Each structure stands twice: as structure tokens, then as C-alpha cells.
Backbone as numpy.savetxt, mean C-alpha at the origin, in Angstrom:
# Nx Ny Nz CAx CAy CAz Cx Cy Cz
-11.93 -17.74 -2.93 -12.77 -16.55 -2.93 -11.88 -15.31 -2.95
-12.28 -14.31 -3.67 -11.52 -13.07 -3.67 -12.41 -11.92 -3.24
-11.77 -10.84 -2.85 -12.48 -9.67 -2.35 -12.64 -9.72 -0.86
-13.09 -8.63 -0.30 -13.24 -8.51 1.15 -14.69 -8.17 1.42
-15.33 -9.02 2.22 -16.74 -8.84 2.52 -16.95 -8.53 3.98
-16.51 -7.34 4.40 -16.73 -6.86 5.75 -16.60 -5.35 5.75
-17.14 -4.75 6.78 -17.13 -3.29 6.90 -15.74 -2.80 7.28
-15.20 -1.85 6.51 -13.86 -1.32 6.74 -13.86 0.19 6.74
-12.90 0.76 7.47 -12.70 2.20 7.52 -11.23 2.49 7.24
-10.97 3.45 6.38 -9.60 3.84 6.06 -8.90 4.41 7.29
-7.71 3.91 7.58 -6.90 4.42 8.68 -6.04 5.55 8.11
-6.51 6.78 8.25 -5.90 7.92 7.57 -4.51 8.27 8.05
-4.07 7.75 9.21 -2.74 8.10 9.72 -1.60 7.54 8.86
-1.89 6.56 7.99 -0.86 5.97 7.16 -0.81 6.54 5.74
-1.73 7.36 5.35 -1.83 7.82 3.95 -0.62 8.61 3.52
-0.28 9.66 4.25 0.77 10.60 3.82 2.13 9.95 3.61
2.45 8.93 4.39 3.78 8.33 4.22 3.87 7.49 2.96
2.74 7.23 2.29 2.75 6.46 1.05 2.39 7.31 -0.17
2.49 8.62 -0.02 2.28 9.54 -1.14 3.57 10.34 -1.39
3.85 10.65 -2.65 5.11 11.33 -2.97 5.16 12.75 -2.41
6.37 13.12 -2.00 6.71 14.50 -1.62 5.95 15.05 -0.42
5.57 14.19 0.49 4.95 14.67 1.74 6.03 14.68 2.83
5.86 15.49 3.85 6.84 15.48 4.96 6.94 14.10 5.62
5.81 13.40 5.73 5.81 12.05 6.34 6.59 11.06 5.50
6.47 11.17 4.16 7.24 10.31 3.26 8.72 10.60 3.41
9.08 11.86 3.44 10.48 12.26 3.56 11.09 11.79 4.87
10.30 11.88 5.96 10.77 11.42 7.27 11.05 9.93 7.24
10.14 9.14 6.64 10.33 7.70 6.53 11.52 7.36 5.65
11.70 8.10 4.56 12.85 7.87 3.67 14.15 8.11 4.42
14.24 9.18 5.19 15.45 9.47 5.95 15.69 8.44 7.05
14.62 7.94 7.65 14.74 6.95 8.73 15.12 5.55 8.20
14.40 5.10 7.16 14.55 3.73 6.66 15.53 3.59 5.51
15.76 4.69 4.78 16.62 4.63 3.61 15.88 4.31 2.32
14.59 4.03 2.41 13.73 3.77 1.24 12.28 3.98 1.64
11.43 4.17 0.66 9.98 4.27 0.89 9.25 3.59 -0.26
8.03 3.14 0.02 7.11 2.62 -1.00 6.00 3.65 -1.10
5.87 4.29 -2.27 4.84 5.32 -2.45 3.99 5.03 -3.69
2.75 5.45 -3.59 1.84 5.37 -4.76 2.17 6.51 -5.72
1.74 6.38 -6.95 1.95 7.45 -7.93 1.29 8.74 -7.46
0.10 8.63 -6.88 -0.66 9.79 -6.40 -1.82 9.29 -5.55
-2.59 10.23 -4.98 -3.71 9.87 -4.10 -4.80 9.12 -4.86
-5.03 9.50 -6.11 -6.06 8.80 -6.92 -5.70 7.33 -7.10
-4.43 7.05 -7.33 -3.99 5.66 -7.49 -4.17 4.90 -6.18
-3.82 5.52 -5.06 -4.01 4.88 -3.76 -5.49 4.50 -3.58
-6.38 5.39 -3.89 -7.82 5.12 -3.73 -8.28 4.02 -4.68
-7.81 4.04 -5.92 -8.19 3.02 -6.91 -7.71 1.64 -6.47
-6.47 1.58 -5.97 -5.91 0.30 -5.50 -6.74 -0.22 -4.33
-7.09 0.63 -3.37 -7.92 0.20 -2.24 -9.24 -0.40 -2.72
-9.91 0.27 -3.63 -11.20 -0.21 -4.14 -11.04 -1.56 -4.85
-10.01 -1.68 -5.67 -9.83 -2.92 -6.40 -9.44 -4.07 -5.50
-8.66 -3.82 -4.45 -8.33 -4.89 -3.51 -9.59 -5.32 -2.73
-10.41 -4.35 -2.33 -11.66 -4.71 -1.63 -12.54 -5.57 -2.54
-12.58 -5.25 -3.83 -13.42 -5.98 -4.77 -12.81 -7.31 -5.22
-11.47 -7.36 -5.44 -10.88 -8.53 -6.07 -9.66 -9.10 -5.40
-9.22 -8.50 -4.28 -7.97 -8.90 -3.63 -8.02 -10.31 -3.08
-6.85 -10.93 -3.00 -6.70 -12.27 -2.48 -6.11 -12.21 -1.07
-6.67 -12.99 -0.17 -6.15 -13.08 1.21 -4.80 -13.78 1.14
-3.78 -13.16 1.75 -2.44 -13.72 1.74 -1.97 -14.18 3.13
-2.77 -13.94 4.16 -2.44 -14.40 5.48 -2.50 -13.30 6.53
-2.25 -13.70 7.76 -2.21 -12.75 8.87 -0.77 -12.69 9.35
-0.18 -11.50 9.27 1.20 -11.30 9.62 1.27 -10.12 10.60
1.95 -10.32 11.72 2.11 -9.30 12.74 0.79 -8.63 13.11
-0.27 -9.45 13.27 -1.56 -8.95 13.71 -2.43 -8.29 12.68
-2.00 -8.26 11.41 -2.80 -7.65 10.35 -3.21 -8.72 9.33
-4.52 -8.76 8.99 -4.95 -9.56 7.85 -4.45 -8.85 6.60
-3.92 -9.61 5.66 -3.36 -8.98 4.47 -4.03 -9.53 3.21
-4.36 -8.59 2.34 -4.94 -8.93 1.05 -4.10 -8.22 -0.01
-4.00 -8.81 -1.18 -3.19 -8.19 -2.21 -3.70 -8.46 -3.60
-3.11 -7.70 -4.54 -3.52 -7.80 -5.92 -2.40 -7.24 -6.79
-2.06 -7.99 -7.87 -1.10 -7.47 -8.85 -1.83 -6.63 -9.89
-1.15 -5.60 -10.36 -1.70 -4.69 -11.38 -0.80 -4.76 -12.63
-1.40 -4.51 -13.78 -0.64 -4.59 -15.03 0.22 -3.36 -15.29
-0.11 -2.25 -14.67 0.65 -1.01 -14.79 1.24 -0.67 -13.42
2.35 0.05 -13.36 2.90 0.42 -12.07 1.92 1.30 -11.28
1.76 0.97 -10.00 0.88 1.76 -9.13 1.67 2.70 -8.24
2.97 2.51 -8.24 3.84 3.35 -7.42 5.28 2.96 -7.66
6.12 3.30 -6.69 7.55 3.00 -6.81 8.19 2.91 -5.44
9.31 2.20 -5.43 10.15 2.13 -4.22 11.32 3.08 -4.50
11.46 4.08 -3.66 12.50 5.07 -3.83 13.52 4.95 -2.70
14.79 5.02 -3.07 15.88 4.97 -2.10 16.44 6.39 -1.90
17.23 6.55 -0.86 17.82 7.86 -0.57 18.74 8.34 -1.69
19.27 7.42 -2.52 20.12 7.84 -3.61 19.29 8.29 -4.85
17.97 8.24 -4.71 17.08 8.71 -5.78 16.64 7.65 -6.76
17.15 6.43 -6.66 16.71 5.38 -7.58 15.25 5.01 -7.30
14.54 4.70 -8.37 13.13 4.33 -8.25 12.88 3.01 -8.96
12.21 2.10 -8.25 11.83 0.79 -8.78 10.31 0.79 -8.90
9.75 0.55 -10.11 8.29 0.53 -10.23 7.69 -0.63 -9.46
6.50 -0.39 -8.87 5.80 -1.37 -8.08 4.45 -1.72 -8.72
4.14 -3.00 -8.77 2.94 -3.49 -9.43 1.98 -4.20 -8.49
2.35 -4.33 -7.24 1.55 -5.10 -6.28 1.02 -4.15 -5.20
-0.28 -4.26 -4.94 -0.89 -3.50 -3.86 -1.25 -4.42 -2.73
-0.94 -3.98 -1.49 -1.28 -4.79 -0.33 -2.15 -3.97 0.63
-3.20 -4.59 1.12 -4.06 -3.95 2.10 -3.83 -4.66 3.43
-3.53 -3.87 4.45 -3.36 -4.38 5.82 -4.58 -3.99 6.60
-5.20 -4.99 7.25 -6.43 -4.76 8.00 -6.23 -5.23 9.44
-6.56 -4.34 10.37 -6.55 -4.68 11.79 -7.85 -4.17 12.36
-8.69 -5.09 12.84 -10.02 -4.73 13.29 -10.84 -4.29 12.09
-11.38 -3.07 12.15 -12.15 -2.52 11.04 -11.36 -1.50 10.21
-10.10 -1.24 10.61 -9.29 -0.23 9.94 -8.34 -0.86 8.94
-8.13 -0.17 7.81 -7.22 -0.66 6.79 -6.35 0.48 6.26
-5.23 0.08 5.66 -4.45 1.01 4.83 -3.78 0.17 3.73
-3.43 0.86 2.66 -2.85 0.17 1.52 -1.41 0.66 1.30
-0.61 -0.26 0.73 0.81 -0.01 0.50 1.18 -0.62 -0.84
1.92 0.14 -1.66 2.46 -0.49 -2.87 3.68 -1.35 -2.50
3.80 -2.49 -3.12 4.88 -3.44 -2.78 5.45 -4.08 -4.05
6.56 -4.79 -3.84 7.13 -5.58 -4.95 6.42 -6.91 -5.07
5.98 -7.45 -3.90 5.33 -8.78 -3.84 4.60 -8.88 -2.50
3.83 -9.93 -2.29 3.16 -10.11 -0.98 4.17 -10.20 0.16
3.77 -9.74 1.33 4.62 -9.84 2.53 4.86 -11.27 2.94
């Protein structure tokens, strides 16, 4: 079965760190040395909707149910402190309780 059939609410505290050129993204980049960001907010929203409709359950890791979906076009990129960018085609939704957030990834966690 694919898709998510339960009531969910977007956890807005994670949005800014996965969008390009935000202070939260820059802070994470400086701390971790890399970031996974969506192309833009519209892509983030589209990925969330498509995972809710068609995503596959990949397991429960560190207390979060995870669902994911591969896309045919890049949905974001992994950027390193040296400026290199790797296109990302996989979207992952992490759900804890009724709250969720989405992250672009290279592959399932």
C-alpha cells in the first residue's frame, strides 16, 4: 500500500533549514558542513503532497515513521561548504505523532 492515510500537520520549525538562502540553512551548513535543500518552497509543498498521496513506508527510525518517494526531476540539492551541489531526486517525510516535515535526500534513510 502506498500513501499516508492519517491526519497530519506540517511541523513548521523545520521548513527554513531546507530552503535555499535562509539564515537557518546557512547555520546548518556552517555547523554540519553540508545541507539538503529543496529548490524552493513550492517544490517542498509539492513533494509533501505527493508523498502523502503516493509515498512508500520505509520504516521507523529514531522515533519517526518515514515515507519516501523518488522523483524523475531533481527536487533539491545537497550543498557543501565548498559550494558543490549534488542534485537530489528522493523526498522523505518524517512523521512523529501528527506532525511531519519533508527533506530532500539521496536515498531512503
